[in-house]
Coordinates of C-alpha atoms in Angstrom, one line a residue:
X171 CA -213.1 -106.9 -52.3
X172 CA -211.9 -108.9 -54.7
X173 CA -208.1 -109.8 -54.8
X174 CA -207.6 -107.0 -52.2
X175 CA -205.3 -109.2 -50.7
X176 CA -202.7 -109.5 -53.8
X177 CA -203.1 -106.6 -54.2
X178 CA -201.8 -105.5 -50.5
X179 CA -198.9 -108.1 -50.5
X180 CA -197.7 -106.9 -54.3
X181 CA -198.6 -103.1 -54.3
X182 CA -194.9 -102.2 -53.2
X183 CA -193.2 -104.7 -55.1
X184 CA -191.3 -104.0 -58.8
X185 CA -189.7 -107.4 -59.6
X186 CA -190.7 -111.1 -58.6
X187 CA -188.9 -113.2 -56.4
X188 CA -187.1 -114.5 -59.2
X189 CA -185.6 -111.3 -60.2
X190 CA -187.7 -111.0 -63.7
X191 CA -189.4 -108.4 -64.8
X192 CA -191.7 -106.3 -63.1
X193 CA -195.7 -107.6 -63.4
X194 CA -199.2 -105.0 -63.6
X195 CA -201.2 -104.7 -60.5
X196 CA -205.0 -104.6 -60.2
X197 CA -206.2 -101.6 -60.0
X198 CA -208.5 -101.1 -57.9
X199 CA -210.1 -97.3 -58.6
X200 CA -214.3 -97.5 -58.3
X201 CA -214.3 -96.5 -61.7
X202 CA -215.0 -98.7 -64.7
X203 CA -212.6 -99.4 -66.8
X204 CA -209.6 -98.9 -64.4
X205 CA -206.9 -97.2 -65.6
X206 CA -205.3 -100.3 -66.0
X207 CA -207.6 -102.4 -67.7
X208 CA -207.7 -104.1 -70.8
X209 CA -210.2 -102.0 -72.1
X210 CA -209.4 -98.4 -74.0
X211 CA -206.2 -97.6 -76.8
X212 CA -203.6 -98.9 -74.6
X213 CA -200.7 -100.1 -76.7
X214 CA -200.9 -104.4 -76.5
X215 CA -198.5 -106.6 -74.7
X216 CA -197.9 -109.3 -77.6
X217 CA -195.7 -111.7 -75.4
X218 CA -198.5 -111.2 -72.5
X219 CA -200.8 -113.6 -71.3
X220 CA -204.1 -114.3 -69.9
X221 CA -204.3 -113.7 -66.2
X222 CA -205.8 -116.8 -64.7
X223 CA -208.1 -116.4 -62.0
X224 CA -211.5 -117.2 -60.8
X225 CA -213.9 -116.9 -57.4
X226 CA -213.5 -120.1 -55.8
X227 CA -215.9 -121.4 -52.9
X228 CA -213.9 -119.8 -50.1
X229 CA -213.4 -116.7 -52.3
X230 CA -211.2 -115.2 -55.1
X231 CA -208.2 -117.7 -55.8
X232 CA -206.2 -116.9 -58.1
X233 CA -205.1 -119.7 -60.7
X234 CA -201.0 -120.3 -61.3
X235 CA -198.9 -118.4 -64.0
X236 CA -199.0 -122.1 -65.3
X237 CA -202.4 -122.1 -66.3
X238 CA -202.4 -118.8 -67.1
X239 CA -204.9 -119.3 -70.3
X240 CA -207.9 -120.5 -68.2
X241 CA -208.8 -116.7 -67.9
X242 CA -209.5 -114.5 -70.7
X243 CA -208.1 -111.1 -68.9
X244 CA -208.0 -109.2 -65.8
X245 CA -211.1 -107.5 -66.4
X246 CA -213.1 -110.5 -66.9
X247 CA -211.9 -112.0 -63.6
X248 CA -211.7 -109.1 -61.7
X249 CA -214.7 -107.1 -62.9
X250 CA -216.8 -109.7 -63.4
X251 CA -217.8 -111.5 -60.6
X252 CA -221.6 -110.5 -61.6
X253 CA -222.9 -108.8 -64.6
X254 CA -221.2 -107.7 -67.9
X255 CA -218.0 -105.7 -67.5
X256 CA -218.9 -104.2 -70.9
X257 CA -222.2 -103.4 -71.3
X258 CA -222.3 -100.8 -74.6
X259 CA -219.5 -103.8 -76.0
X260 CA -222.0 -106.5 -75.5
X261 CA -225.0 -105.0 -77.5
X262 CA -223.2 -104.1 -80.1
X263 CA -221.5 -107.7 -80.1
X264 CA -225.3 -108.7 -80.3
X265 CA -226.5 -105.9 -83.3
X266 CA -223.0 -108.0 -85.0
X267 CA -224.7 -111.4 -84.4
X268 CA -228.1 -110.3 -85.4
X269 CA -227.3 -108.6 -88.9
X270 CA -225.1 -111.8 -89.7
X271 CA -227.5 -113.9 -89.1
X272 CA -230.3 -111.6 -90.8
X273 CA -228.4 -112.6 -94.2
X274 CA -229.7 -116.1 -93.4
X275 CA -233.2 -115.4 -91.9
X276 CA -234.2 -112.7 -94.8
X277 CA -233.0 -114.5 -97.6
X278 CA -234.9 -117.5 -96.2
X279 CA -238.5 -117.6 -98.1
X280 CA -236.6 -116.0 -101.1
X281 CA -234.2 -118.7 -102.1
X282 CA -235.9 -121.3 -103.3
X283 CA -238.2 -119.2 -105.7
X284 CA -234.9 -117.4 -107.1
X285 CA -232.9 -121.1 -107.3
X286 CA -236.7 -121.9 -109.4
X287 CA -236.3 -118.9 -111.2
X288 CA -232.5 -119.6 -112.2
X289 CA -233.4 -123.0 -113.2
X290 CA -232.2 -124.7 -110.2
X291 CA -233.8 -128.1 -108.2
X292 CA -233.6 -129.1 -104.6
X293 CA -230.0 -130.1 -105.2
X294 CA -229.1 -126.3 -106.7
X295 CA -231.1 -125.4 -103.0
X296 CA -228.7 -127.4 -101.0
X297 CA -225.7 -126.0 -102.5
X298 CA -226.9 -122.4 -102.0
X299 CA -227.7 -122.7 -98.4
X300 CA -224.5 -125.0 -97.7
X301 CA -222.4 -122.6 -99.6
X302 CA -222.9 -120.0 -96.8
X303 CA -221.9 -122.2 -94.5
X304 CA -219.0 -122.9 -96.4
X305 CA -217.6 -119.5 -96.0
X306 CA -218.4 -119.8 -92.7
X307 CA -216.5 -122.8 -91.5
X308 CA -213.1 -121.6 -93.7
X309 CA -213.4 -118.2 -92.0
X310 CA -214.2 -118.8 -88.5
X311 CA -210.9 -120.7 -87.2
X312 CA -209.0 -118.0 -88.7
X313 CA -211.1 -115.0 -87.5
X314 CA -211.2 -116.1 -83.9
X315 CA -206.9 -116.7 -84.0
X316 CA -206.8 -112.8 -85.5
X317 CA -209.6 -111.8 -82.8
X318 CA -206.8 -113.3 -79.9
X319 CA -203.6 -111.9 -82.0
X320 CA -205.1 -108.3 -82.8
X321 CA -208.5 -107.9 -81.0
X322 CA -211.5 -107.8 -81.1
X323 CA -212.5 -104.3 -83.2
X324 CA -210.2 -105.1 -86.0
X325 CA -211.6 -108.5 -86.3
X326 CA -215.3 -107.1 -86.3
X327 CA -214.8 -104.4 -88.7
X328 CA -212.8 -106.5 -91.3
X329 CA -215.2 -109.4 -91.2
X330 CA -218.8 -107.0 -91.3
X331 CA -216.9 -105.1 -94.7
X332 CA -217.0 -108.3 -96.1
X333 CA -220.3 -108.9 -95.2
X334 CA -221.6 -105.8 -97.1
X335 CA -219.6 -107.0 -100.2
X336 CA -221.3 -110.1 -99.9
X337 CA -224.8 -108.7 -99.5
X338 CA -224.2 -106.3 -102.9
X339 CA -223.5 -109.3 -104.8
X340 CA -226.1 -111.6 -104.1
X341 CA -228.3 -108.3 -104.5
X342 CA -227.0 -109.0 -108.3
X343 CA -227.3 -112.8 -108.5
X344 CA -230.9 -112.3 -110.2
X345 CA -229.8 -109.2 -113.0
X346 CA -226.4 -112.3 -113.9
X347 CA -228.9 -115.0 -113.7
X348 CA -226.3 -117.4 -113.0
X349 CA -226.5 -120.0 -110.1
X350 CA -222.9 -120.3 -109.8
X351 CA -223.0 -116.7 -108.6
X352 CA -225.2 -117.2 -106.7
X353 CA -223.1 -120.0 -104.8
X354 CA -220.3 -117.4 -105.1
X355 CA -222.3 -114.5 -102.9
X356 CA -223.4 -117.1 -100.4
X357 CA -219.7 -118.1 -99.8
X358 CA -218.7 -114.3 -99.6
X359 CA -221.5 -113.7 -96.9
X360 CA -220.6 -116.7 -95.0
X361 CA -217.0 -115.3 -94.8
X362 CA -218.6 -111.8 -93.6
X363 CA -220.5 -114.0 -90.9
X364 CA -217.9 -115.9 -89.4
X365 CA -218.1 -114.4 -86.6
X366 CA -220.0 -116.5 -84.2
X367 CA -216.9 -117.6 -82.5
X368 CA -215.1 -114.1 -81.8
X369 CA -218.5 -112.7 -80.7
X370 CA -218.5 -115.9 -78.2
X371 CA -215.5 -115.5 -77.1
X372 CA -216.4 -111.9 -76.7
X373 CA -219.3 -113.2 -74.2
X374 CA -216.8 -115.4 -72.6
X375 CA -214.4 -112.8 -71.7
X376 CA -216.5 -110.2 -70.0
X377 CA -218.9 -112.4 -68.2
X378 CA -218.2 -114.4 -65.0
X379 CA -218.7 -118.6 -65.5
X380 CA -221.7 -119.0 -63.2
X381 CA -223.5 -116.4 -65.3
X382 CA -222.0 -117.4 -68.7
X383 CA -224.8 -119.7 -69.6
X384 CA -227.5 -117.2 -69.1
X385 CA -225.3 -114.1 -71.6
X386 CA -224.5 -116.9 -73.8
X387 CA -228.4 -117.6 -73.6
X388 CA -228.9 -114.0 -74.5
X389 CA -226.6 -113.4 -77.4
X390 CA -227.8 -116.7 -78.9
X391 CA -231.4 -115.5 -79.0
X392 CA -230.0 -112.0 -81.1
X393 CA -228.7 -115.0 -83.5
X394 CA -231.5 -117.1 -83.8
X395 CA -233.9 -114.1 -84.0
X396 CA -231.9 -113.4 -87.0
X397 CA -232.6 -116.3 -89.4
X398 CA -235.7 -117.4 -87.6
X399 CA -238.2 -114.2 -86.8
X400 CA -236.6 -112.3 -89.7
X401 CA -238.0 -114.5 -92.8
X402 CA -240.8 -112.3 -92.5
X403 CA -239.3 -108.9 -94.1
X404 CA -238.1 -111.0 -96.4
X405 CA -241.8 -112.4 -97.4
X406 CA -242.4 -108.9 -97.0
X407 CA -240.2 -107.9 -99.5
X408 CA -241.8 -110.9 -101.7
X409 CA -244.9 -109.2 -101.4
X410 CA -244.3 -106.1 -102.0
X411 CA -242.2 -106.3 -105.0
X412 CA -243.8 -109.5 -107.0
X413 CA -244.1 -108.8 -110.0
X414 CA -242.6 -105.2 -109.9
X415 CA -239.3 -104.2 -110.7
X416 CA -237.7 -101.0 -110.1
X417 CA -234.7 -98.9 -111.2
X418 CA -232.9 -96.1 -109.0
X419 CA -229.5 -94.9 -111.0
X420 CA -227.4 -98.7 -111.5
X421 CA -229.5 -100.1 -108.7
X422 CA -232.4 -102.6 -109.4
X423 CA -234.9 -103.0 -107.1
X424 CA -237.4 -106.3 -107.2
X425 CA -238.4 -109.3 -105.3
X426 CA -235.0 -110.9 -105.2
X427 CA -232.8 -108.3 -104.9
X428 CA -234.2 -105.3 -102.1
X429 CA -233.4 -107.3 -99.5
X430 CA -229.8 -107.6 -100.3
X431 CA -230.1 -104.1 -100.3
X432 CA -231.6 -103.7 -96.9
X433 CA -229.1 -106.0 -95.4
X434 CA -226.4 -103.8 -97.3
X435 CA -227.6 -100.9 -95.0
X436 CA -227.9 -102.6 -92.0
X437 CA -223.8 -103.8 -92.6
X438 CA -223.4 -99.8 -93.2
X439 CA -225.1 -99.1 -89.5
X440 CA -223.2 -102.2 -88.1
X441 CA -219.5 -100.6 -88.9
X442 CA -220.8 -97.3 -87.7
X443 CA -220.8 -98.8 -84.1
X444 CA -218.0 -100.8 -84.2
X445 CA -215.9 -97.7 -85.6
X446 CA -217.4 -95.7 -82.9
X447 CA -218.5 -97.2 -80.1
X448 CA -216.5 -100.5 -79.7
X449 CA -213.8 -100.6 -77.2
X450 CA -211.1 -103.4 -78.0
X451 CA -209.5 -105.7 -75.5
X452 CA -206.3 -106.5 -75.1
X453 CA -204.5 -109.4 -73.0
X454 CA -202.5 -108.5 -70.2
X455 CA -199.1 -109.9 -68.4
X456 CA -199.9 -112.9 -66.0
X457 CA -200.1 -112.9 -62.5
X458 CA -197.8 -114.6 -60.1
X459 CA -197.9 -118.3 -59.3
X460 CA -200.5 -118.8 -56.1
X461 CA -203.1 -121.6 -55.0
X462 CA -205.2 -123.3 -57.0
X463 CA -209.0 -124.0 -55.8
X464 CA -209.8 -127.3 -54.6
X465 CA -212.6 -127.5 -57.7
X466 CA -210.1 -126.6 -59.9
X467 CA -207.5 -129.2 -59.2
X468 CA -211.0 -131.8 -59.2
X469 CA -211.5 -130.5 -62.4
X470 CA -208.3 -130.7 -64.1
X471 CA -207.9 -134.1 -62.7
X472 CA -210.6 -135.5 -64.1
X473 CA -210.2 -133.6 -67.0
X474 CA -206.2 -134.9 -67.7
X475 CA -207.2 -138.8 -67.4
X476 CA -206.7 -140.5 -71.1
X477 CA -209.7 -142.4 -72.8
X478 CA -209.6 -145.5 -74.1
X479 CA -208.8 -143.9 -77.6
X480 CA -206.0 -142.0 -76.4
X481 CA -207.4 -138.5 -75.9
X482 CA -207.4 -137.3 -72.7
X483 CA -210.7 -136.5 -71.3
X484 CA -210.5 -132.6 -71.5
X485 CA -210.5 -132.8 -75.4
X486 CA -212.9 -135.7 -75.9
X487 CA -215.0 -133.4 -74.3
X488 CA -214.0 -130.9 -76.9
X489 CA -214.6 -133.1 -79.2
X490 CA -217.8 -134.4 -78.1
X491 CA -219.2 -130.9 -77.2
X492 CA -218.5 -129.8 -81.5
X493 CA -220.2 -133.3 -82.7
X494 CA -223.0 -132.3 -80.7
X495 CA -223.3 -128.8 -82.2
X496 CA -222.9 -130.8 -85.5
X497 CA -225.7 -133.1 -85.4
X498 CA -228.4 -130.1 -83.8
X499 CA -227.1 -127.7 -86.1
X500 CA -227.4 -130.1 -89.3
X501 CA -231.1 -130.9 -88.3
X502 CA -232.2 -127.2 -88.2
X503 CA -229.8 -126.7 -91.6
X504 CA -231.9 -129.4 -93.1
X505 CA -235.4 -127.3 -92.3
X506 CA -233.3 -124.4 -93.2
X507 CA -233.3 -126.0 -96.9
X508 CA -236.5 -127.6 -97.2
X509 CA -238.7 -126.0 -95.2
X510 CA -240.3 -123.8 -98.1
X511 CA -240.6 -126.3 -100.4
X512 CA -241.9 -128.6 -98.0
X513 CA -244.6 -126.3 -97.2
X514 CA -245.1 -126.2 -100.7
X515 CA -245.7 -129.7 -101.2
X516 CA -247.4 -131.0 -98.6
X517 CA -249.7 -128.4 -97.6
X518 CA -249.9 -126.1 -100.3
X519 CA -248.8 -123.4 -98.9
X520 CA -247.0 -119.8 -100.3
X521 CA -243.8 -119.1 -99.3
X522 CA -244.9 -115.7 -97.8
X523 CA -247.4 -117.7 -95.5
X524 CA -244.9 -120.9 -94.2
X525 CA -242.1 -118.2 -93.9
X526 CA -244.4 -115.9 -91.5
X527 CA -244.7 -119.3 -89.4
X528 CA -241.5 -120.3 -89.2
X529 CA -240.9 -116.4 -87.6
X530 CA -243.5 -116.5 -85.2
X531 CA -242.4 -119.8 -83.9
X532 CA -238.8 -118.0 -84.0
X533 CA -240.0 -115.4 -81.9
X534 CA -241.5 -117.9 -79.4
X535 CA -237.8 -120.1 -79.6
X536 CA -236.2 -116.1 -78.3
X537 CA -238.6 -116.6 -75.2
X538 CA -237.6 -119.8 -74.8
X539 CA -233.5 -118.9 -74.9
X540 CA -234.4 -115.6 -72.9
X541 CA -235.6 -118.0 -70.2
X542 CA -232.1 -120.1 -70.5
X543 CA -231.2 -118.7 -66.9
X544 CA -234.6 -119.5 -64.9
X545 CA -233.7 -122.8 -66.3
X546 CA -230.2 -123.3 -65.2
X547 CA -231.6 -122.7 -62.1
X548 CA -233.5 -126.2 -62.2
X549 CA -231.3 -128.2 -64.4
X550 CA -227.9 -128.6 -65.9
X551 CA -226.8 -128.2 -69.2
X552 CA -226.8 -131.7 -70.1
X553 CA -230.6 -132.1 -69.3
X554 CA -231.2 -129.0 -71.0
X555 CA -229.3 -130.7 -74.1
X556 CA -231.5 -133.8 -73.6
X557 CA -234.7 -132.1 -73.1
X558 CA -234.6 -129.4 -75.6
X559 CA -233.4 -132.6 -78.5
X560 CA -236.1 -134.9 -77.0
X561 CA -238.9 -132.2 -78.0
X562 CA -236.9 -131.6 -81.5
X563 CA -236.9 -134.9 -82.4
X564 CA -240.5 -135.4 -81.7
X565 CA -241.2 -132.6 -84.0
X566 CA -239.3 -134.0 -86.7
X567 CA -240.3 -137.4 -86.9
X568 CA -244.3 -136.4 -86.7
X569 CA -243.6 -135.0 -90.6
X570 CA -242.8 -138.5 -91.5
X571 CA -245.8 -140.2 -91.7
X572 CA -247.4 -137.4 -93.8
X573 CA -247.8 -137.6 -98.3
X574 CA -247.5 -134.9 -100.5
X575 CA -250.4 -132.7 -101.7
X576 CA -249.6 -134.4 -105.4
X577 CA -250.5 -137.2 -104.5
X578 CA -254.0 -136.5 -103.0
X579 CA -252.9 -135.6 -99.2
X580 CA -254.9 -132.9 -97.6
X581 CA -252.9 -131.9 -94.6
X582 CA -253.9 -129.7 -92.2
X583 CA -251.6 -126.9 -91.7
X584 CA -251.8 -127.3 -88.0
X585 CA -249.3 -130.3 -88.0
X586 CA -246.7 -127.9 -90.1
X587 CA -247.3 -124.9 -87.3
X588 CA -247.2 -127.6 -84.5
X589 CA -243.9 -129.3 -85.9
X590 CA -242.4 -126.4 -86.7
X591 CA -243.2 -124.8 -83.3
X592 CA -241.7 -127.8 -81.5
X593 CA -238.9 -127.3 -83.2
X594 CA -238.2 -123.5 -83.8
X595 CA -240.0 -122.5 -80.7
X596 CA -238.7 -124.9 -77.8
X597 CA -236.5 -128.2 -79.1
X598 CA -233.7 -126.5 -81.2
X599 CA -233.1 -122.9 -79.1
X600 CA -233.3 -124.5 -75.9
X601 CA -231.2 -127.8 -76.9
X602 CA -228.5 -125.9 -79.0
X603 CA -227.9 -123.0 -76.5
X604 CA -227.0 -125.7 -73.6
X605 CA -224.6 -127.5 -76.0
X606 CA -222.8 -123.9 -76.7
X607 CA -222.8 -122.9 -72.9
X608 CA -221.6 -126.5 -72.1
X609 CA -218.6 -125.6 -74.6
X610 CA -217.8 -122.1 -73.1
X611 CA -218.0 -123.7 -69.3
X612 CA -215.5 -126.8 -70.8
X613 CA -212.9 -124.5 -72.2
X614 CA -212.9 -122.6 -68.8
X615 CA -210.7 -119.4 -68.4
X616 CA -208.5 -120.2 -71.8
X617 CA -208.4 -117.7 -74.5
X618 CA -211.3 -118.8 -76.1
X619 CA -210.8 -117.1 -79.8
X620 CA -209.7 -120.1 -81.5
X621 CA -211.6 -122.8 -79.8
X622 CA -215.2 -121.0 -80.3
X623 CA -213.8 -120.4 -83.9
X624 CA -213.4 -123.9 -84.6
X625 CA -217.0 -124.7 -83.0
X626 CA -218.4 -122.2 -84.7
X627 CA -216.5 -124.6 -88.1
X628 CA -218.2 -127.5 -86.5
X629 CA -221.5 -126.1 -86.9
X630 CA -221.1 -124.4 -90.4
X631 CA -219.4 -127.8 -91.7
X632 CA -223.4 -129.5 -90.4
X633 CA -224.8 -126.5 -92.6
X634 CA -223.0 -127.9 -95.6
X635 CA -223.2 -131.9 -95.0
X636 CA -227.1 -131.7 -94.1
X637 CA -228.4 -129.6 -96.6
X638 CA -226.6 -131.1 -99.3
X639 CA -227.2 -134.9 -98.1
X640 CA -231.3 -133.3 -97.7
X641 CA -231.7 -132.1 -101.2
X642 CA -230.0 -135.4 -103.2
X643 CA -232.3 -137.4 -100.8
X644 CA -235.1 -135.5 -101.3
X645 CA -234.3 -135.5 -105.3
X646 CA -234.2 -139.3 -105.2
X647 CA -236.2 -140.5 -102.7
X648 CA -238.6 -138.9 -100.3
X649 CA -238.0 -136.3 -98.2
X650 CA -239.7 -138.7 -95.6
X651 CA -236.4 -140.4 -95.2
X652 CA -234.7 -136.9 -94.6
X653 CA -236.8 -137.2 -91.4
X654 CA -235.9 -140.8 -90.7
X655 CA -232.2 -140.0 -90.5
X656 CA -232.5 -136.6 -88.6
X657 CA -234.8 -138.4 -86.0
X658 CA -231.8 -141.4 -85.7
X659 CA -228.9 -138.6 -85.5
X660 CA -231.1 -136.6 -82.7
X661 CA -231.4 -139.5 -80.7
X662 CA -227.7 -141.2 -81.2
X663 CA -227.0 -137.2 -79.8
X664 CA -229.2 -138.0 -76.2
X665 CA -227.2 -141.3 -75.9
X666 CA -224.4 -140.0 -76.4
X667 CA -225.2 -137.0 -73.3
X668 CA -227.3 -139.4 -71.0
X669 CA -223.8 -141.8 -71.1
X670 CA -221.5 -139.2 -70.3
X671 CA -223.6 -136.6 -68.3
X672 CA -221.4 -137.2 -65.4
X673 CA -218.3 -136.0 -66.8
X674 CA -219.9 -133.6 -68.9
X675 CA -221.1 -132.0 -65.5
X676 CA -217.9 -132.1 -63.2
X677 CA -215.9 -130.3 -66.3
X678 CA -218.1 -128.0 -66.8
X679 CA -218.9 -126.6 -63.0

């Protein structure tokens, strides 16, 4: 059972040794939550801290008071030595992730016909799609400090309210007519979907470290289902409202605006669960000073040696880990921009038709995450990262030698399902995933609100910088060279892995 034992030596005591104040025991009822927990309307302990513990080889050992932020709460070191110690918390944490990352996927096929429509080029493109990010990456730090200061639920609600404002504005952007505005809703939306870092953290907290990778897995296939399956309502919505326009009271239904609309409701249904089905966790006191594992003290000694640019190893690993989640992030931001109107130009296809691809080789790339833990069984998450950027690069760089259909090409539209296939439906999921479990495993048992906010930053900051740097290349060059450099940035990433794999692994296990 675990931490029976501290639980026997401290059930009688009241005070520490020192003569402080008296500190919560485990409770150890068979019901879930105990009394006791961190789940539930119990008032908040704002000078509390973590609890730091984890299983090691030889069984439960409990970290020291000092390093009391490697664990997120009692519950998640207690309760969750397998499974989720929140089940209901978790899928709603995923219907979160998937509606705010449905603003990207649905919007996808319609963007660049409505930037055309407002009188916009490829450069007008890359601003709309980076402007999302934008919101996201000014959001995100601070969300995931509020998610540690005032929990979870409050967080949730307050961001997914924004989110709905968002969605009603951009469902205007086409009645204004202004591309400005349009830049304006994207920001607003990205702010509403700055999320991914609370809703990782989240993950963290109620899942145990040798399982994290595989929920992590899981909640990153709900997000990349969201902007990569879902392109295909919004090419429904294309399709059904081309050329048809529609008014019910103030509200104006056509091509460009109903799927605003329908994101509107799903924000509606998303507060609904938070409101009343969302259970907010607290931190709790920490526990008293005892032995630290063996792996741990290998770990934080390796982790505490300086590089030879002065950080210690622990955050150049930080460090590293958000680069990473720059450069793959920036390369599926950079489809993510031109992937319509490369469709367009180089194999003549509609935006209905490429966007229907790029879902169904979304909907393969959520097998390939929902086999993330079969894979860990095999290999680490540095040869995941490897492997998974390998295939992605491949898949890039074959769309380099091809010419546009203006200029007399006839491609075959197999070589847009196959590159897009390699890198929707195995490279990017698989590759990216690894690099966020890698991050969760390095940061370890400290609150984890703030650091996944700032990765989360990382990643928006690739949304901006690649999209933009896409369209002015693509407006004044080739969008052959947009390849080039996102084949070069893919594979400075492996070297980068390969060379430091070691350490990556031994702070990470």
């Amino acid at each position: 059972m675990l931490n029976a034992e501290l639980v026997e030596q401290q059930s009688d005591k009241t005070t520490r040794n020192d003569g402080s104040d008296s500190y919560p025991v485990v409770d150890m009822t068979p019901t879930f939550p105990p009394a006791s927990s961190t789940y539930g309307d119990r008032a908040k302990d704002h000078d509390g801290q973590y609890i730091a513990m984890e299983d090691g080889p030889d069984g439960p050992v409990p970290f020291s008071s000092e390093d009391a932020g490697y664990a997120p709460s009692i519950v998640s070191s207690v309760m969750t030595a397998e499974g989720l110690a929140d089940p209901s918390g978790f899928l709603i944490i995923c219907c979160v992730v998937l509606i705010g990352d449905m603003n990207r996927g649905v919007l996808f096929p319609i963007m660049w016909p409505l930037v055309k429509e407002l009188g916009g080029n490829s450069v007008w493109l890359g601003y709309a799609i980076g402007a999302f990010s934008f919101g996201r990456i000014i959001a995100s730090p601070g969300l995931g400090k509020w998610s540690i200061d005032h929990g979870y639920s409050k967080t949730l609600v307050i961001s997914t309210s924004v989110m709905l404002i968002g969605c009603l504005l951009f469902a205007q952007v086409y009645r204004i007519g202004s591309l400005f505005f349009l830049v304006f809703s994207q920001v607003i939306l990205g702010v509403g979907s700055a999320t991914l870092g609370v809703t990782r953290a989240y993950v963290a907290e109620i899942t145990a470290t040798r399982e994290r990778t595989t929920y992590i897995a899981c909640l990153t296939a709900v997000q990349y289902g969201g902007f990569t399956v879902t392109p295909f309502v919004g090419s429904l919505f294309i399709y059904l409202f081309q050329d048809h326009r529609y008014e019910v009271g103030f509200l104006i239904l056509d091509q460009y605006s109903a799927a605003a609309y329908f994101m509107a409701v799903l924000c509606v249904v998303a507060l609904c669960l938070l409101m009343t089905g969302f259970q907010a966790r607290y931190r709790s006191k920490i526990a008293p000073k005892v032995k630290q594992s063996s792996r741990t003290l290998e770990r934080d000694e390796i982790g505490s040696r300086i590089t030879w640019f002065g950080l210690t190893t622990y955050n150049a690993t930080l460090l590293g880990c958000m680069l990473l989640n720059v450069s793959t992030k920036g390369s599926i931001g950079s489809f993510e921009t031109m992937g319509i109107s490369f469709a367009q130009s180089h194999f003549d296809l509609k935006p209905a038709v490429a966007g229907t691809i790029v879902s169904i080789c979304g909907a393969i790339g959520v097998m390939s995450l929902l086999s993330m833990g079969y894979l860990g069984r095999f290999l680490t998450d540095a040869q995941m990262i490897i492997g998974g950027t390998t295939v992605c690069a491949i898949g890039i760089i074959g769309f380099a030698p091809l010419t546009s259909v203006e200029n007399g090409a006839d491609n075959a539209m197999w070589k847009y399902v196959m590159g897009i296939f390699m890198i929707y439906g195995i490279g990017y999921p698989i590759g990216h995933t690894a690099v966020i479990g890698l991050f969760s495993k390095v940061v370890g048992r400290r609150p984890q609100g703030t650091l996944q906010g700032w990765f989360a930053s990382s990643g928006s900051l690739a949304r901006i910088l690649f999209p933009i740097m896409s369209g002015y290349i693509t407006q004044y060059d080739d969008i052959t060279t947009v390849f080039i450099v996102l084949f070069v940035n893919l594979v400075i990433s492996n070297c980068f892995v390969a060379f430091n794999a070691k350490t990556l692994n031994a702070l990470s296990t």
